[in-house]
Every structure is written in C-alpha cells, then in structure tokens.
C-alpha cells in the first residue's frame, strides 16, 4: 500500500500541506496519539479517506483531493481523527470482511453466527472511530455534517445540515412495504452483513455521543450529559 501511494499519490509533508498537518497536530493532542503518521493524497473526485495498518513504521492515512479541497477545518479534523481512531484502537488486527468470508474448496471457514458477530464488531468499530473523530473536531455539528457530505458527495453550497431528516432515512427504509412483505436472502437483511453502519445511523450515534458525559468530560465541558448506558 505504501509503495502504491508513494508512486501514484503525493505524500503530504508538513512543508507541502501545513493545513493538513495542523489538523493532525490537533488530533494527536486530543487523542494522545504518539505514533508517526504519513499522510497521502490521491487525485479523486470522491469524498474519501482511508487508513492502512502498518505493523512496523508509521501509520498511513490517505485522503482524496476533493475532500481536502472542500472540508472545513473541523470537518477535516473529524475525518483525520476517525482514521487515527482506527489505528489507535488497532481495528485492523481483524481484517474485515476477509476474516468473515475466507474460504477454500470445502466452503467458508467461519460459521454464519460468527460471521454476524464479526460484522457487528466491524460496524461498532466504525462508531468508535467516529467518536475519536468527534473528540478531534470539537464540533459535533461539523462532524455530523462531514458524514452528510460523504453520503451525498455535495458540499454546503448545495445542502444544509438537517440531521433529523437525514437520520429519519432509516425509518423510511424500514417502513416500505417491501421491507415487510418480501422474503429476503440472508445477505439482504438490513445491514447484518455490512462492514459500515448506515450513514443515518452513524449521524444519530455521533450526535448522541456528543450529548454524553464521556464526550462532554473529554472536551472540558461542565454541561450535564447522558449517562454511558
């Protein structure tokens, strides 16, 4: 992965991209992340970010060029913190979906019940990474708006942060007659075999976390928050 990025992308050093490294510095402080990090950008019209496990050497984080162009400082810190959260919590120690789907001529190695648990863990890992991003952004609305932008591919010139409406998309999905009437294959049952939660669910989880004692305490707020439960 690193070789591919070095040959087909641009490594964003502090001298080349001071704004991106300012976001990295802020995230390091918020999360207490002390490993070396290499940041790359690839020419891409999609709003994307990724991180790769590096057993030795620096953590690797990459962004699409359009994301860096269009995201605000807080939004960039959210995405940066999300990717650092994956590295900090070592979510890549269980490579998904490879672990759940690996097979040979005899069939899949992992039973269906264990597959379900692995996918559930994977979606939970994304929520944990979102929480790391929220701690870095220090602005829950900006963090949630970043998810809206990623889901739509649009920026603030075209959409406004109406989070309640976006979160209600899940209810719309569940309320369709087809959701109740049609027999489905196991792989089509909502998000059971997805590695990421639905984006509306991520927004709802993120904004709820921002009201929690855990988040408010971490950002130094004295406001009364929700209990962890």
XYZ file of N, CA and C in Angstrom:
687
model
N 0.828 -1.206 0.000
C 0.000 0.000 0.000
C 0.865 1.260 0.000
N 1.882 1.263 0.853
C 2.745 2.451 0.934
C 3.473 2.675 -0.383
N 3.943 1.591 -0.989
C 4.623 1.728 -2.274
C 3.682 2.310 -3.324
N 2.465 1.824 -3.360
C 1.486 2.322 -4.321
C 1.207 3.799 -4.100
N 1.097 4.214 -2.842
C 0.831 5.620 -2.546
C 2.030 6.503 -2.899
N 3.233 5.994 -2.636
C 4.426 6.773 -2.958
C 4.609 6.949 -4.465
N 4.146 5.966 -5.236
C 4.338 6.038 -6.681
C 3.164 6.667 -7.411
N 1.964 6.609 -6.813
C 0.777 7.099 -7.518
C 0.035 8.216 -6.791
N 0.551 8.635 -5.655
C -0.063 9.725 -4.914
C 0.979 10.737 -4.502
N 0.595 11.604 -3.593
C 1.511 12.622 -3.070
C 1.544 12.514 -1.554
N 2.748 12.365 -1.000
C 2.881 12.371 0.457
C 2.821 13.807 0.948
N 1.900 14.064 1.837
C 1.693 15.427 2.329
C 2.593 15.661 3.538
N 3.738 16.225 3.296
C 4.641 16.583 4.379
C 4.183 17.896 4.999
N 4.799 18.237 6.105
C 4.425 19.475 6.787
C 4.707 20.699 5.920
N 5.767 20.657 5.131
C 6.095 21.809 4.290
C 5.157 21.918 3.093
N 4.654 20.788 2.601
C 3.759 20.807 1.448
C 2.326 21.142 1.851
N 1.880 20.598 2.984
C 0.474 20.756 3.384
C 0.374 21.145 4.856
N 0.719 22.389 5.194
C 0.683 22.798 6.600
C -0.713 22.735 7.222
N -1.759 23.000 6.416
C -3.121 22.952 6.949
C -3.495 21.540 7.395
N -3.132 20.552 6.593
C -3.430 19.168 6.938
C -2.653 18.755 8.179
N -1.422 19.187 8.294
C -0.625 18.820 9.465
C -1.075 19.566 10.714
N -1.666 20.733 10.551
C -2.261 21.405 11.706
C -3.416 20.573 12.256
N -4.212 19.982 11.347
C -5.286 19.092 11.778
C -4.723 17.855 12.467
N -3.639 17.307 11.922
C -3.011 16.135 12.528
C -2.506 16.463 13.930
N -1.864 17.617 14.096
C -1.352 18.005 15.407
C -2.479 18.125 16.429
N -3.600 18.726 16.009
C -4.738 18.876 16.915
C -5.293 17.510 17.312
N -5.361 16.586 16.349
C -5.870 15.250 16.641
C -4.931 14.476 17.558
N -3.635 14.612 17.324
C -2.667 13.953 18.206
C -2.883 14.379 19.655
N -3.076 15.677 19.859
C -3.268 16.193 21.211
C -4.564 15.679 21.817
N -5.627 15.688 21.039
C -6.932 15.260 21.554
C -6.948 13.782 21.916
N -6.276 12.951 21.134
C -6.330 11.506 21.329
C -5.128 10.945 22.077
N -4.088 11.754 22.254
C -2.864 11.230 22.846
C -2.175 10.227 21.938
N -2.244 10.470 20.634
C -1.668 9.558 19.638
C -0.224 9.957 19.387
N 0.705 9.049 19.674
C 2.119 9.417 19.604
C 2.906 8.667 18.530
N 2.237 7.848 17.715
C 2.947 7.160 16.633
C 3.202 8.109 15.475
N 4.226 7.780 14.687
C 4.469 8.533 13.466
C 3.331 8.285 12.472
N 3.036 9.309 11.691
C 1.939 9.223 10.721
C 2.427 9.763 9.383
N 2.121 9.039 8.319
C 2.332 9.539 6.970
C 0.968 9.791 6.336
N 0.819 10.956 5.717
C -0.452 11.342 5.107
C -0.250 11.445 3.600
N -1.193 10.876 2.869
C -1.126 10.875 1.407
C -2.423 11.436 0.834
N -2.312 11.966 -0.359
C -3.496 12.391 -1.102
C -3.440 11.771 -2.487
N -4.629 11.386 -2.980
C -4.743 10.851 -4.331
C -5.738 11.705 -5.122
N -5.514 11.905 -6.401
C -6.455 12.683 -7.199
C -7.752 11.906 -7.383
N -8.805 12.383 -6.743
C -10.051 11.627 -6.744
C -11.204 12.601 -6.523
N -12.239 12.494 -7.354
C -13.402 13.380 -7.227
C -14.358 12.935 -6.126
N -14.159 11.740 -5.564
C -14.999 11.265 -4.471
C -14.529 11.875 -3.151
N -15.453 11.965 -2.185
C -15.096 12.384 -0.832
C -14.728 11.132 -0.044
N -13.435 10.870 0.062
C -12.977 9.622 0.655
C -11.780 9.845 1.564
N -11.678 8.970 2.563
C -10.491 8.905 3.412
C -10.277 7.451 3.788
N -9.042 7.096 4.107
C -8.763 5.713 4.468
C -7.518 5.672 5.344
N -7.362 4.572 6.037
C -6.139 4.319 6.800
C -5.759 2.864 6.594
N -4.474 2.581 6.702
C -3.962 1.244 6.489
C -3.098 0.834 7.668
N -3.209 -0.441 8.026
C -2.409 -0.937 9.125
C -0.949 -1.037 8.717
N -0.085 -0.597 9.589
C 1.356 -0.716 9.378
C 1.957 -1.328 10.638
N 2.351 -2.602 10.545
C 2.864 -3.295 11.733
C 4.160 -2.646 12.207
N 5.018 -2.295 11.265
C 6.226 -1.524 11.593
C 6.187 -0.259 10.754
N 6.768 0.796 11.288
C 6.759 2.053 10.563
C 5.544 2.897 10.908
N 5.353 3.985 10.194
C 4.304 4.944 10.532
C 2.910 4.440 10.177
N 1.914 4.983 10.880
C 0.530 4.781 10.470
C 0.323 5.513 9.140
N -0.528 4.960 8.291
C -0.751 5.514 6.954
C -2.192 5.982 6.840
N -2.358 7.252 6.501
C -3.685 7.830 6.304
C -3.721 8.470 4.930
N -4.826 8.296 4.219
C -4.948 8.878 2.889
C -6.266 9.616 2.723
N -6.249 10.620 1.854
C -7.438 11.412 1.556
C -7.561 11.565 0.047
N -8.795 11.744 -0.390
C -8.999 12.162 -1.772
C -8.735 13.665 -1.864
N -8.339 14.099 -3.038
C -8.042 15.525 -3.218
C -9.287 16.382 -2.982
N -10.452 15.886 -3.391
C -11.668 16.687 -3.236
C -12.041 16.868 -1.763
N -11.787 15.861 -0.944
C -12.101 16.006 0.477
C -11.271 17.128 1.095
N -9.990 17.146 0.809
C -9.135 18.197 1.368
C -9.556 19.564 0.845
N -9.980 19.616 -0.413
C -10.399 20.891 -1.005
C -11.669 21.443 -0.367
N -12.612 20.570 -0.013
C -13.955 21.031 0.343
C -14.276 20.986 1.833
N -13.501 20.256 2.636
C -13.841 20.139 4.050
C -13.279 21.307 4.855
N -14.075 21.777 5.808
C -13.632 22.837 6.722
C -12.592 22.274 7.680
N -12.027 23.155 8.508
C -11.004 22.712 9.464
C -11.581 21.666 10.422
N -12.765 21.929 10.972
C -13.373 20.990 11.921
C -13.732 19.681 11.248
N -14.247 19.767 10.033
C -14.600 18.549 9.292
C -13.365 17.719 8.974
N -12.290 18.387 8.607
C -11.043 17.676 8.324
C -10.507 17.005 9.582
N -10.601 17.692 10.720
C -10.152 17.081 11.977
C -11.006 15.861 12.323
N -12.301 15.926 12.034
C -13.155 14.766 12.298
C -12.700 13.558 11.486
N -12.480 13.750 10.195
C -12.083 12.633 9.344
C -10.690 12.140 9.733
N -9.786 13.069 10.019
C -8.448 12.693 10.453
C -8.522 11.891 11.752
N -9.325 12.376 12.700
C -9.464 11.675 13.974
C -10.099 10.306 13.821
N -11.051 10.195 12.891
C -11.674 8.900 12.630
C -10.620 7.886 12.177
N -9.781 8.278 11.243
C -8.766 7.351 10.737
C -7.707 7.063 11.802
N -7.318 8.061 12.572
C -6.377 7.813 13.667
C -6.997 6.901 14.718
N -8.317 7.032 14.927
C -9.001 6.165 15.874
C -8.872 4.698 15.487
N -9.014 4.406 14.192
C -8.825 3.025 13.737
C -7.422 2.531 14.077
N -6.422 3.379 13.825
C -5.042 2.983 14.098
C -4.790 2.846 15.597
N -5.311 3.784 16.363
C -5.073 3.802 17.807
C -5.702 2.585 18.482
N -6.888 2.190 18.022
C -7.607 1.058 18.611
C -7.282 -0.264 17.920
N -6.387 -0.220 16.918
C -5.911 -1.404 16.201
C -7.069 -2.223 15.623
N -8.005 -1.531 15.002
C -9.136 -2.224 14.391
C -8.710 -3.126 13.238
N -7.540 -2.871 12.670
C -7.100 -3.662 11.533
C -6.526 -5.010 11.954
N -6.449 -5.261 13.254
C -5.976 -6.563 13.721
C -6.918 -7.680 13.283
N -8.199 -7.347 13.052
C -9.154 -8.295 12.483
C -9.535 -7.753 11.108
N -8.855 -8.184 10.054
C -9.157 -7.641 8.724
C -10.546 -8.078 8.257
N -11.356 -7.111 8.000
C -12.727 -7.379 7.537
C -12.934 -6.735 6.170
N -13.720 -7.369 5.289
C -14.517 -8.594 5.523
C -13.759 -9.892 5.238
N -12.440 -9.813 5.007
C -11.677 -11.022 4.657
C -11.855 -12.119 5.699
N -11.774 -11.753 6.979
C -11.865 -12.760 8.036
C -13.187 -13.514 7.973
N -14.266 -12.794 7.695
C -15.588 -13.417 7.710
C -15.881 -14.230 6.457
N -15.178 -13.954 5.378
C -15.561 -14.559 4.099
C -14.524 -15.507 3.516
N -13.383 -15.674 4.175
C -12.340 -16.533 3.627
C -12.855 -17.964 3.483
N -12.493 -18.608 2.392
C -12.990 -19.953 2.124
C -12.012 -20.716 1.235
N -12.210 -22.020 1.169
C -11.488 -22.859 0.221
C -12.510 -23.753 -0.471
N -12.060 -24.827 -1.095
C -12.988 -25.679 -1.843
C -14.021 -26.335 -0.933
N -13.709 -26.407 0.358
C -14.650 -27.010 1.301
C -15.688 -26.052 1.818
N -15.563 -24.778 1.452
C -16.527 -23.785 1.925
C -15.873 -22.738 2.801
N -16.698 -21.905 3.414
C -16.190 -20.830 4.259
C -15.686 -21.383 5.593
N -14.616 -20.757 6.091
C -14.015 -21.198 7.342
C -14.838 -20.767 8.559
N -15.545 -19.657 8.435
C -16.232 -19.051 9.576
C -17.729 -19.338 9.467
N -18.321 -19.822 10.539
C -19.739 -20.143 10.522
C -20.583 -18.872 10.423
N -21.840 -19.032 9.983
C -22.710 -17.873 9.820
C -22.919 -17.099 11.134
N -23.148 -17.754 12.284
C -23.296 -16.983 13.527
C -22.062 -16.152 13.863
N -20.876 -16.715 13.633
C -19.647 -15.958 13.917
C -19.476 -14.833 12.901
N -19.854 -15.081 11.654
C -19.823 -14.002 10.660
C -20.652 -12.812 11.120
N -21.841 -13.083 11.609
C -22.717 -11.998 12.071
C -22.054 -11.196 13.190
N -21.396 -11.900 14.108
C -20.716 -11.207 15.207
C -19.539 -10.381 14.696
N -18.819 -10.912 13.705
C -17.698 -10.168 13.148
C -18.166 -8.893 12.452
N -19.242 -8.995 11.680
C -19.765 -7.794 11.020
C -20.303 -6.796 12.037
N -20.925 -7.287 13.099
C -21.403 -6.390 14.157
C -20.236 -5.667 14.814
N -19.156 -6.417 15.099
C -17.948 -5.802 15.664
C -17.394 -4.735 14.715
N -17.395 -5.048 13.424
C -16.840 -4.127 12.438
C -17.634 -2.819 12.412
N -18.955 -2.911 12.454
C -19.777 -1.694 12.470
C -19.572 -0.911 13.764
N -19.415 -1.644 14.876
C -19.141 -0.970 16.148
C -17.797 -0.252 16.114
N -16.819 -0.843 15.414
C -15.511 -0.199 15.287
C -15.630 1.131 14.557
N -16.511 1.208 13.557
C -16.719 2.476 12.850
C -17.314 3.533 13.772
N -18.231 3.128 14.639
C -18.810 4.076 15.596
C -17.741 4.560 16.567
N -16.875 3.646 17.027
C -15.780 4.048 17.920
C -14.851 5.042 17.226
N -14.539 4.796 15.960
C -13.684 5.714 15.212
C -14.371 7.066 15.023
N -15.689 7.057 14.804
C -16.424 8.324 14.714
C -16.310 9.116 16.015
N -16.334 8.420 17.131
C -16.213 9.101 18.428
C -14.824 9.713 18.590
N -13.805 8.997 18.128
C -12.460 9.578 18.140
C -12.429 10.832 17.272
N -13.081 10.768 16.112
C -13.143 11.936 15.244
C -13.868 13.098 15.882
N -14.937 12.793 16.617
C -15.690 13.855 17.293
C -14.835 14.553 18.345
N -14.018 13.790 19.055
C -13.123 14.394 20.045
C -12.126 15.332 19.379
N -11.708 14.994 18.166
C -10.755 15.836 17.448
C -11.429 17.073 16.860
N -12.643 16.909 16.351
C -13.333 18.036 15.721
C -13.735 19.092 16.732
N -14.101 18.663 17.954
C -14.611 19.573 18.993
C -15.834 20.348 18.520
N -16.514 19.822 17.529
C -17.707 20.468 16.974
C -18.597 19.354 16.425
N -19.546 18.851 17.238
C -20.365 17.720 16.808
C -21.136 17.981 15.519
N -21.628 19.206 15.338
C -22.384 19.504 14.121
C -21.490 19.441 12.888
N -20.263 19.921 13.015
C -19.330 19.836 11.889
C -18.994 18.381 11.585
N -18.836 17.572 12.629
C -18.542 16.157 12.423
C -19.704 15.461 11.717
N -20.919 15.744 12.164
C -22.092 15.133 11.528
C -22.263 15.632 10.100
N -21.970 16.914 9.863
C -22.097 17.462 8.512
C -21.075 16.807 7.575
N -19.916 16.453 8.112
C -18.932 15.745 7.299
C -19.500 14.419 6.799
N -20.262 13.729 7.645
C -20.880 12.474 7.223
C -21.959 12.708 6.173
N -22.703 13.804 6.297
C -23.687 14.139 5.266
C -23.003 14.405 3.933
N -21.892 15.116 3.983
C -21.163 15.406 2.751
C -20.646 14.127 2.103
N -20.112 13.222 2.917
C -19.594 11.975 2.377
C -20.726 11.149 1.777
N -21.885 11.149 2.432
C -23.021 10.364 1.942
C -23.569 10.908 0.628
N -23.502 12.226 0.466
C -24.135 12.851 -0.699
C -23.160 13.233 -1.805
N -21.901 13.457 -1.432
C -20.946 13.984 -2.398
C -21.104 15.471 -2.643
N -21.963 16.127 -1.853
C -22.236 17.553 -2.028
C -21.657 18.354 -0.870
N -21.413 19.640 -1.102
C -20.902 20.499 -0.044
C -21.970 21.502 0.377
N -21.569 22.457 1.235
C -22.536 23.374 1.825
C -23.170 24.335 0.821
N -22.681 24.387 -0.394
C -23.333 25.193 -1.424
C -24.657 24.573 -1.847
N -24.821 23.267 -1.595
C -25.967 22.552 -2.121
C -26.853 21.916 -1.054
N -26.318 21.651 0.143
C -27.112 21.038 1.205
C -26.911 21.793 2.509
N -27.885 21.659 3.407
C -27.791 22.248 4.740
C -27.835 21.105 5.759
N -27.261 21.308 6.950
C -27.165 20.213 7.928
C -28.475 19.955 8.671
N -29.445 19.356 7.998
C -30.703 18.946 8.629
C -30.530 17.497 9.073
N -29.993 17.330 10.287
C -29.612 15.988 10.736
C -30.818 15.116 11.063
N -31.889 15.714 11.589
C -33.066 14.918 11.933
C -33.663 14.267 10.685
N -33.741 15.042 9.600
C -34.286 14.489 8.366
C -33.392 13.387 7.825
N -32.092 13.608 7.879
C -31.167 12.591 7.376
C -31.280 11.316 8.201
N -31.333 11.454 9.527
C -31.419 10.276 10.390
C -32.710 9.506 10.167
N -33.766 10.211 9.741
C -35.052 9.546 9.545
C -35.066 8.667 8.298
N -34.026 8.694 7.486
C -33.990 7.841 6.298
C -34.082 6.360 6.659
N -33.575 5.990 7.844
C -33.644 4.588 8.245
C -35.083 4.177 8.475
N -35.877 5.058 9.144
C -37.289 4.743 9.343
C -38.005 4.607 7.998
N -37.631 5.449 7.039
C -38.252 5.358 5.717
C -37.932 4.022 5.068
N -36.714 3.548 5.252
C -36.324 2.258 4.692
C -37.122 1.125 5.322
N -37.236 1.147 6.637
C -37.937 0.078 7.344
C -39.441 0.096 7.096
N -39.975 1.271 6.756
C -41.421 1.418 6.604
C -41.925 1.041 5.221
N -41.028 0.797 4.280
C -41.502 0.475 2.939
C -42.222 -0.867 2.946
N -43.277 -1.006 2.150
C -43.993 -2.289 2.110
C -43.083 -3.466 1.782
N -42.081 -3.243 0.933
C -41.188 -4.341 0.555
C -40.397 -4.854 1.747
N -40.072 -3.950 2.683
C -39.301 -4.362 3.855
C -40.083 -5.336 4.722
N -41.403 -5.240 4.664
C -42.242 -6.098 5.494
C -42.755 -7.323 4.741
N -42.902 -7.220 3.429
C -43.623 -8.247 2.671
C -42.733 -9.244 1.958
N -41.557 -8.830 1.548
C -40.756 -9.692 0.696
C -39.868 -10.626 1.509
N -39.758 -11.841 1.040
C -38.787 -12.767 1.617
C -37.407 -12.389 1.112
N -36.432 -12.409 2.008
C -35.106 -11.921 1.628
C -34.047 -12.990 1.858
N -33.007 -12.897 1.058
C -31.839 -13.718 1.327
C -31.109 -13.146 2.532
N -30.322 -13.983 3.208
C -29.660 -13.537 4.440
C -28.783 -12.319 4.209
N -28.123 -12.247 3.047
C -27.210 -11.142 2.779
C -27.945 -9.820 2.563
N -29.275 -9.854 2.419
C -30.032 -8.636 2.150
C -30.804 -8.139 3.361
N -30.587 -8.732 4.520
C -31.332 -8.346 5.710
C -30.679 -7.115 6.336
N -31.223 -5.969 6.006
C -30.729 -4.694 6.534
C -29.199 -4.650 6.438
N -28.535 -4.334 7.557
C -27.081 -4.143 7.481
C -26.303 -5.284 8.127
N -26.924 -6.442 8.296
C -26.288 -7.526 9.054
C -24.932 -7.941 8.489
N -24.765 -7.811 7.159
C -23.516 -8.234 6.534
C -22.798 -7.037 5.913
N -22.962 -5.867 6.501
C -22.246 -4.670 6.080
C -21.102 -4.388 7.047
N -20.004 -3.857 6.523
C -18.878 -3.504 7.388
C -19.055 -2.135 8.034
N -19.912 -1.279 7.451
C -20.154 0.054 7.988
C -21.635 0.208 8.341
N -21.940 0.922 9.410
C -23.348 1.216 9.688
C -23.916 2.124 8.606
N -25.233 2.119 8.464
C -25.853 3.088 7.577
C -25.452 4.491 8.012
N -25.202 5.368 7.052
C -24.788 6.730 7.394
C -25.781 7.455 8.291
N -27.104 7.328 8.081
C -28.028 7.987 9.027
C -27.865 7.488 10.452
N -27.571 6.200 10.622
C -27.353 5.671 11.969
C -26.068 6.240 12.557
N -25.040 6.390 11.739
C -23.784 6.974 12.225
C -24.001 8.402 12.703
N -24.796 9.163 11.968
C -25.075 10.545 12.383
C -25.819 10.552 13.716
N -26.816 9.694 13.836
C -27.582 9.641 15.082
C -26.683 9.246 16.253
N -25.843 8.225 16.050
C -24.939 7.783 17.109
C -23.937 8.874 17.479
N -23.461 9.602 16.487
C -22.475 10.651 16.723
C -23.064 11.796 17.544
N -24.262 12.246 17.183
C -24.888 13.358 17.891
C -25.317 12.947 19.307
N -25.671 11.673 19.475
C -25.992 11.194 20.820
C -24.737 11.158 21.683
N -23.633 10.698 21.112
C -22.366 10.681 21.846
C -21.968 12.095 22.268
N -22.243 13.070 21.429
C -21.886 14.456 21.752
C -22.663 14.994 22.948
N -23.749 14.315 23.323
C -24.539 14.719 24.494
C -24.171 13.906 25.734
N -23.184 13.028 25.624
C -22.852 12.117 26.717
C -21.864 12.743 27.695
N -21.878 12.217 28.914
C -20.899 12.657 29.907
C -19.478 12.350 29.434
N -19.313 11.230 28.741
C -17.977 10.849 28.272
C -17.406 11.913 27.344
N -18.210 12.363 26.378
C -17.725 13.372 25.433
C -17.557 14.721 26.119
N -18.571 15.138 26.856
C -18.523 16.459 27.479
C -17.354 16.561 28.463
N -17.097 15.486 29.185
C -15.957 15.490 30.097
C -14.637 15.559 29.357
N -14.560 14.859 28.221
C -13.314 14.828 27.450
C -12.980 16.190 26.852
N -13.996 16.971 26.496
C -13.744 18.288 25.898
C -13.770 19.399 26.935
N -13.870 19.036 28.223
C -13.792 20.023 29.296
C -15.051 20.802 29.536
N -16.205 20.278 29.149
C -17.472 20.959 29.376
C -18.064 20.554 30.709
N -18.704 21.518 31.374
C -19.378 21.251 32.649
C -20.854 20.958 32.470
N -21.316 20.871 31.245
C -22.729 20.623 30.987
C -23.119 19.227 31.465
N -24.388 19.083 31.834
C -24.907 17.787 32.258
C -25.117 16.904 31.034
N -24.553 15.716 31.064
C -24.632 14.843 29.889
C -25.370 13.560 30.176
N -25.585 12.793 29.106
C -26.227 11.484 29.213
C -25.277 10.504 29.880
N -25.840 9.595 30.659
C -25.034 8.503 31.214
C -24.583 7.587 30.081
N -23.510 6.853 30.316
C -22.986 5.970 29.285
C -24.040 4.974 28.807
N -24.820 4.442 29.719
C -25.833 3.457 29.335
C -26.860 4.062 28.399
